[in-house]
mmCIF file of C-alpha atoms in Angstrom:
data_model
loop_
_atom_site.group_PDB
_atom_site.id
_atom_site.type_symbol
_atom_site.label_atom_id
_atom_site.label_comp_id
_atom_site.label_asym_id
_atom_site.label_seq_id
_atom_site.Cartn_x
_atom_site.Cartn_y
_atom_site.Cartn_z
ATOM 1 C CA MET A 154 117.798 85.793 136.758
ATOM 2 C CA PRO A 155 117.887 85.972 132.917
ATOM 3 C CA THR A 156 117.790 89.377 131.263
ATOM 4 C CA LEU A 157 114.450 89.977 129.576
ATOM 5 C CA THR A 158 114.492 90.629 125.852
ATOM 6 C CA PRO A 159 113.012 93.901 124.546
ATOM 7 C CA PRO A 160 109.484 93.891 123.083
ATOM 8 C CA LEU A 161 109.246 92.514 119.563
ATOM 9 C CA PRO A 162 108.630 94.982 116.723
ATOM 10 C CA ALA A 163 105.429 94.997 114.694
ATOM 11 C CA PRO A 164 105.563 94.413 110.923
ATOM 12 C CA VAL A 165 106.014 97.495 108.759
ATOM 13 C CA PHE A 166 104.169 96.926 105.499
ATOM 14 C CA SER A 167 105.547 97.855 102.105
ATOM 15 C CA SER A 168 103.499 99.147 99.205
ATOM 16 C CA ALA A 169 102.247 96.744 96.542
ATOM 17 C CA ILE A 170 104.717 95.036 94.234
ATOM 18 C CA SER A 171 104.161 94.408 90.563
ATOM 19 C CA VAL A 172 102.172 91.394 89.462
ATOM 20 C CA GLY A 173 104.155 89.045 87.287
ATOM 21 C CA LYS A 174 106.851 86.438 87.221
ATOM 22 C CA ASP A 175 109.597 86.940 89.842
ATOM 23 C CA SER A 176 108.051 90.184 91.189
ATOM 24 C CA ALA A 177 111.450 91.771 91.913
ATOM 25 C CA LEU A 178 112.579 89.070 94.335
ATOM 26 C CA GLY A 179 116.340 89.366 94.888
ATOM 27 C CA ASN A 180 118.641 86.498 95.841
ATOM 28 C CA HIS A 181 118.642 87.396 99.543
ATOM 29 C CA ASP A 182 115.152 88.856 99.757
ATOM 30 C CA VAL A 183 112.338 87.408 101.815
ATOM 31 C CA HIS A 184 108.799 88.620 101.183
ATOM 32 C CA LEU A 185 106.357 88.019 104.030
ATOM 33 C CA TRP A 186 102.662 88.034 103.159
ATOM 34 C CA LEU A 187 100.289 88.355 106.108
ATOM 35 C CA LEU A 188 96.597 87.475 105.995
ATOM 36 C CA ASP A 189 94.219 88.464 108.790
ATOM 37 C CA ILE A 190 91.608 85.724 108.390
ATOM 38 C CA ARG A 191 89.104 87.821 110.344
ATOM 39 C CA GLN A 192 88.985 90.143 107.320
ATOM 40 C CA PHE A 193 88.443 87.316 104.820
ATOM 41 C CA THR A 194 85.048 87.916 103.190
ATOM 42 C CA ALA A 195 82.471 85.705 101.483
ATOM 43 C CA ASP A 196 83.812 86.920 98.134
ATOM 44 C CA HIS A 197 87.288 85.770 99.137
ATOM 45 C CA TYR A 198 85.967 82.317 100.027
ATOM 46 C CA THR A 199 84.233 82.142 96.653
ATOM 47 C CA SER A 200 87.502 83.077 94.952
ATOM 48 C CA ALA A 201 89.350 80.446 96.972
ATOM 49 C CA ALA A 202 86.888 77.755 95.945
ATOM 50 C CA GLN A 203 87.524 78.585 92.291
ATOM 51 C CA ILE A 204 91.312 78.189 92.486
ATOM 52 C CA MET A 205 91.722 75.267 94.914
ATOM 53 C CA SER A 206 92.603 71.854 93.530
ATOM 54 C CA SER A 207 90.306 68.862 93.864
ATOM 55 C CA ALA A 208 92.659 67.410 96.490
ATOM 56 C CA GLU A 209 92.467 70.647 98.506
ATOM 57 C CA HIS A 210 88.666 70.642 98.294
ATOM 58 C CA GLU A 211 88.629 67.043 99.473
ATOM 59 C CA ARG A 212 90.886 67.819 102.401
ATOM 60 C CA ALA A 213 88.811 70.865 103.352
ATOM 61 C CA GLN A 214 85.726 68.682 103.715
ATOM 62 C CA LYS A 215 87.507 66.534 106.310
ATOM 63 C CA PHE A 216 87.987 69.407 108.762
ATOM 64 C CA ILE A 217 85.710 69.331 111.792
ATOM 65 C CA ARG A 218 87.157 72.638 112.986
ATOM 66 C CA GLY A 219 89.374 75.059 111.105
ATOM 67 C CA LYS A 220 87.922 74.478 107.637
ATOM 68 C CA ASN A 221 87.630 78.194 106.846
ATOM 69 C CA ASP A 222 91.168 78.843 108.105
ATOM 70 C CA TYR A 223 92.478 76.114 105.811
ATOM 71 C CA ILE A 224 90.629 77.538 102.805
ATOM 72 C CA ALA A 225 91.899 81.049 103.529
ATOM 73 C CA SER A 226 95.464 79.738 103.809
ATOM 74 C CA ARG A 227 95.195 77.984 100.429
ATOM 75 C CA TRP A 228 93.912 81.226 98.904
ATOM 76 C CA LEU A 229 96.926 83.047 100.330
ATOM 77 C CA LEU A 230 99.337 80.410 99.081
ATOM 78 C CA ARG A 231 97.961 80.206 95.558
ATOM 79 C CA THR A 232 97.314 83.890 94.905
ATOM 80 C CA VAL A 233 100.695 85.003 96.224
ATOM 81 C CA LEU A 234 102.802 82.306 94.540
ATOM 82 C CA ALA A 235 101.049 83.115 91.262
ATOM 83 C CA ARG A 236 102.762 86.513 91.455
ATOM 84 C CA TYR A 237 106.187 84.928 91.419
ATOM 85 C CA THR A 238 105.652 82.044 89.006
ATOM 86 C CA GLY A 239 103.703 83.847 86.299
ATOM 87 C CA VAL A 240 100.899 81.273 86.191
ATOM 88 C CA SER A 241 97.308 81.549 87.336
ATOM 89 C CA PRO A 242 96.543 80.702 90.983
ATOM 90 C CA ALA A 243 94.674 77.550 89.989
ATOM 91 C CA ALA A 244 97.661 76.361 87.924
ATOM 92 C CA VAL A 245 100.217 76.572 90.758
ATOM 93 C CA ASN A 246 101.463 73.010 91.212
ATOM 94 C CA PHE A 247 102.931 71.577 94.410
ATOM 95 C CA LEU A 248 105.110 68.542 95.057
ATOM 96 C CA ARG A 249 106.579 67.256 98.332
ATOM 97 C CA THR A 250 110.041 66.115 99.343
ATOM 98 C CA ASP A 251 110.559 62.706 100.936
ATOM 99 C CA LYS A 252 110.258 64.502 104.302
ATOM 100 C CA GLY A 253 106.928 66.037 103.315
ATOM 101 C CA LYS A 254 108.069 69.619 102.681
ATOM 102 C CA PRO A 255 106.081 71.190 99.806
ATOM 103 C CA TYR A 256 107.893 72.833 96.906
ATOM 104 C CA LEU A 257 107.325 74.216 93.432
ATOM 105 C CA PRO A 258 108.704 71.946 90.684
ATOM 106 C CA GLU A 259 110.899 73.577 88.037
ATOM 107 C CA SER A 260 111.151 76.827 90.010
ATOM 108 C CA ASP A 261 113.751 78.405 92.280
ATOM 109 C CA ILE A 262 111.003 80.114 94.291
ATOM 110 C CA GLN A 263 110.945 78.775 97.853
ATOM 111 C CA PHE A 264 108.129 79.271 100.342
ATOM 112 C CA SER A 265 106.954 78.488 103.847
ATOM 113 C CA LEU A 266 103.380 78.766 105.138
ATOM 114 C CA SER A 267 102.093 78.952 108.712
ATOM 115 C CA HIS A 268 98.740 79.745 110.264
ATOM 116 C CA SER A 269 97.492 80.035 113.834
ATOM 117 C CA GLY A 270 94.496 81.770 115.346
ATOM 118 C CA PRO A 271 93.442 84.639 113.059
ATOM 119 C CA TRP A 272 96.730 84.745 111.138
ATOM 120 C CA ALA A 273 98.121 83.081 108.041
ATOM 121 C CA LEU A 274 101.688 83.965 107.066
ATOM 122 C CA LEU A 275 103.578 83.077 103.899
ATOM 123 C CA ALA A 276 107.310 83.579 103.313
ATOM 124 C CA VAL A 277 108.564 83.690 99.711
ATOM 125 C CA SER A 278 112.251 83.702 98.801
ATOM 126 C CA ARG A 279 114.956 82.306 96.549
ATOM 127 C CA ILE A 280 116.850 81.149 99.636
ATOM 128 C CA GLU A 281 116.636 77.360 99.623
ATOM 129 C CA LEU A 282 116.248 76.936 103.376
ATOM 130 C CA ILE A 283 113.544 79.319 104.559
ATOM 131 C CA GLY A 284 110.949 78.765 107.256
ATOM 132 C CA VAL A 285 108.300 80.804 109.018
ATOM 133 C CA ASP A 286 106.043 80.217 112.008
ATOM 134 C CA VAL A 287 103.204 82.191 113.547
ATOM 135 C CA GLU A 288 101.606 81.391 116.899
ATOM 136 C CA ALA A 289 98.482 82.775 118.528
ATOM 137 C CA ILE A 290 99.409 82.790 122.197
ATOM 138 C CA ARG A 291 97.443 80.631 124.639
ATOM 139 C CA ALA A 292 98.675 81.491 128.102
ATOM 140 C CA THR A 293 96.453 78.843 129.721
ATOM 141 C CA ARG A 294 98.669 76.018 128.452
ATOM 142 C CA ASP A 295 101.147 74.362 130.817
ATOM 143 C CA LEU A 296 104.081 76.114 129.180
ATOM 144 C CA VAL A 297 106.628 75.120 131.822
ATOM 145 C CA GLY A 298 105.604 71.472 131.562
ATOM 146 C CA ILE A 299 105.845 71.554 127.751
ATOM 147 C CA ALA A 300 109.249 73.202 127.916
ATOM 148 C CA GLU A 301 110.492 70.616 130.413
ATOM 149 C CA SER A 302 109.483 67.811 128.046
ATOM 150 C CA TYR A 303 110.536 69.290 124.713
ATOM 151 C CA TYR A 304 112.977 72.198 125.059
ATOM 152 C CA HIS A 305 116.731 72.125 125.469
ATOM 153 C CA PRO A 306 117.630 71.813 129.186
ATOM 154 C CA GLN A 307 119.321 75.226 129.200
ATOM 155 C CA GLU A 308 116.226 76.852 127.708
ATOM 156 C CA PHE A 309 114.030 75.173 130.309
ATOM 157 C CA ALA A 310 116.289 76.396 133.108
ATOM 158 C CA ARG A 311 116.099 79.966 131.791
ATOM 159 C CA LEU A 312 112.329 79.745 131.515
ATOM 160 C CA GLN A 313 112.007 78.493 135.097
ATOM 161 C CA ALA A 314 114.163 81.368 136.343
ATOM 162 C CA LEU A 315 111.791 83.984 134.912
ATOM 163 C CA GLU A 316 108.908 85.496 136.822
ATOM 164 C CA THR A 317 105.608 83.860 135.843
ATOM 165 C CA ILE A 318 104.366 86.947 133.996
ATOM 166 C CA HIS A 319 107.365 86.759 131.636
ATOM 167 C CA GLN A 320 107.369 83.016 130.987
ATOM 168 C CA THR A 321 104.719 83.148 128.243
ATOM 169 C CA ASP A 322 106.721 85.669 126.238
ATOM 170 C CA TYR A 323 109.917 83.648 126.479
ATOM 171 C CA PHE A 324 108.202 80.329 125.741
ATOM 172 C CA TYR A 325 106.578 81.547 122.526
ATOM 173 C CA ARG A 326 109.662 83.359 121.327
ATOM 174 C CA LEU A 327 111.534 80.064 121.544
ATOM 175 C CA TRP A 328 108.669 78.031 120.074
ATOM 176 C CA THR A 329 108.266 80.174 116.954
ATOM 177 C CA LEU A 330 112.019 80.198 116.340
ATOM 178 C CA LYS A 331 112.277 76.425 116.671
ATOM 179 C CA GLU A 332 109.284 75.818 114.397
ATOM 180 C CA ALA A 333 110.608 78.226 111.765
ATOM 181 C CA LEU A 334 114.053 76.607 111.698
ATOM 182 C CA LEU A 335 112.755 73.030 111.571
ATOM 183 C CA LYS A 336 110.301 73.960 108.820
ATOM 184 C CA ALA A 337 113.180 75.487 106.865
ATOM 185 C CA ILE A 338 115.164 72.264 107.203
ATOM 186 C CA GLY A 339 112.058 70.379 106.130
ATOM 187 C CA THR A 340 111.699 68.024 109.077
ATOM 188 C CA GLY A 341 109.084 69.729 111.219
ATOM 189 C CA ILE A 342 109.110 69.481 115.008
ATOM 190 C CA SER A 343 109.318 65.685 114.909
ATOM 191 C CA ALA A 344 113.083 66.136 114.479
ATOM 192 C CA GLY A 345 113.246 67.287 118.105
ATOM 193 C CA LEU A 346 112.778 70.759 119.563
ATOM 194 C CA GLU A 347 115.473 70.007 122.129
ATOM 195 C CA LYS A 348 118.104 69.676 119.380
ATOM 196 C CA ILE A 349 118.215 73.447 118.946
ATOM 197 C CA LEU A 350 119.420 75.776 121.684
ATOM 198 C CA PHE A 351 118.439 79.398 121.147
ATOM 199 C CA GLU A 352 120.131 82.300 122.888
ATOM 200 C CA LEU A 353 118.219 85.589 122.888
ATOM 201 C CA ASP A 354 120.457 88.580 123.533
ATOM 202 C CA GLY A 355 118.482 91.741 122.941
ATOM 203 C CA ASN A 356 117.703 91.752 119.228
ATOM 204 C CA ASN A 357 120.457 89.223 118.505
ATOM 205 C CA ILE A 358 119.298 85.639 118.068
ATOM 206 C CA ARG A 359 121.772 82.769 117.911
ATOM 207 C CA ALA A 360 121.199 79.040 117.599
ATOM 208 C CA GLN A 361 123.277 76.010 118.472
ATOM 209 C CA ILE A 362 122.075 73.148 116.282
ATOM 210 C CA ALA A 363 122.743 69.494 117.095
ATOM 211 C CA THR A 364 125.040 67.738 114.636
ATOM 212 C CA GLU A 365 122.420 65.086 113.822
ATOM 213 C CA LEU A 366 120.336 67.749 112.080
ATOM 214 C CA ASP A 367 123.206 67.986 109.580
ATOM 215 C CA GLN A 368 123.271 71.734 109.022
ATOM 216 C CA GLY A 369 127.003 72.118 108.432
ATOM 217 C CA THR A 370 128.629 75.468 109.015
ATOM 218 C CA GLY A 371 126.375 77.737 106.970
ATOM 219 C CA GLU A 372 125.006 80.846 108.626
ATOM 220 C CA TRP A 373 121.441 81.004 109.894
ATOM 221 C CA HIS A 374 119.611 84.307 110.241
ATOM 222 C CA PHE A 375 116.584 84.852 112.486
ATOM 223 C CA HIS A 376 113.949 87.571 112.820
ATOM 224 C CA GLN A 377 110.883 87.922 115.046
ATOM 225 C CA TRP A 378 107.840 90.182 115.192
ATOM 226 C CA ALA A 379 104.693 90.647 117.254
ATOM 227 C CA LEU A 380 101.288 90.508 115.561
ATOM 228 C CA GLY A 381 98.582 92.342 117.402
ATOM 229 C CA ALA A 382 98.815 92.457 121.169
ATOM 230 C CA GLN A 383 100.796 89.267 121.836
ATOM 231 C CA ASP A 384 100.818 86.863 118.895
ATOM 232 C CA TYR A 385 104.315 86.139 117.632
ATOM 233 C CA CYS A 386 105.961 85.062 114.407
ATOM 234 C CA ALA A 387 109.505 84.084 113.474
ATOM 235 C CA LEU A 388 111.551 83.748 110.295
ATOM 236 C CA ALA A 389 114.582 81.488 109.817
ATOM 237 C CA GLY A 390 116.777 81.470 106.733
ATOM 238 C CA LYS A 391 120.143 79.997 105.861
ATOM 239 C CA SER A 392 122.146 82.415 103.767
ATOM 240 C CA GLN A 393 125.684 83.718 103.357
ATOM 241 C CA GLN A 394 124.258 87.246 103.361
ATOM 242 C CA PRO A 395 121.818 88.943 105.765
ATOM 243 C CA LEU A 396 118.176 88.663 104.814
ATOM 244 C CA THR A 397 116.336 91.630 103.333
ATOM 245 C CA VAL A 398 112.768 91.317 104.600
ATOM 246 C CA LYS A 399 109.687 93.077 103.254
ATOM 247 C CA TRP A 400 106.144 92.747 104.587
ATOM 248 C CA PHE A 401 102.960 92.820 102.514
ATOM 249 C CA ASP A 402 99.298 92.813 103.497
ATOM 250 C CA ALA A 403 97.696 90.077 101.379
ATOM 251 C CA LEU A 404 94.235 91.665 101.395
ATOM 252 C CA ALA A 405 95.530 95.170 100.645
ATOM 253 C CA ASN A 406 97.549 93.903 97.666
ATOM 254 C CA PRO A 407 95.383 91.327 95.898
ATOM 255 C CA ALA A 408 96.972 90.015 92.735
ATOM 256 C CA PHE A 409 93.817 88.252 91.623
ATOM 257 C CA PRO A 410 90.646 89.771 93.138
#
């Protein structure tokens, strides 16, 4: 039977950083900005409405469910990236690669955004390939069936070998890691979750990546945390040096109230 991994750590938040271009972001630093959408107030939604683009407003109106979560995520994205680019939140401009990955033109600031359940999480770095994923756990899903269809066969076999009470933990640890890596590459999960084989050995996380994803021999680094009781998040970054990660509470450190 597979050895169970130890419980994931919770984020440890740093104090506020200065407001202004670059905001002390080193070449191997990753800043993670967490937003608890449950704490997002009416004033925050008013602020978000003032800085969102017309295209974002138009998209928000198309949501049947999740409209407020989308608006809160855009607030997080714009207010935080304004710290690093030196422009106002409303002036932050986004373009997309041919694969659909958003980026900031004429800037070396890279970012990755994820939201699920009550959480929105934004990673900011100068590392070109950086990805983050957060998942609010839903234990009622057919996790074994999903894993059989979409995970690497070895991962599925390990999941099956676990006692039922531990399968949810293992499934979501793998899912967040896969999402984070594929978002970093810029393909999203359509590239194939089964093309990455993760091995979890205590706090060490290793990945075998299929050659068709064309990731060469560069070194990938992975980190994971628990948010609240069970919700998980993962960070993936490709760098020659280990990642230096700092956490910030987006509502405790507002750059633009």
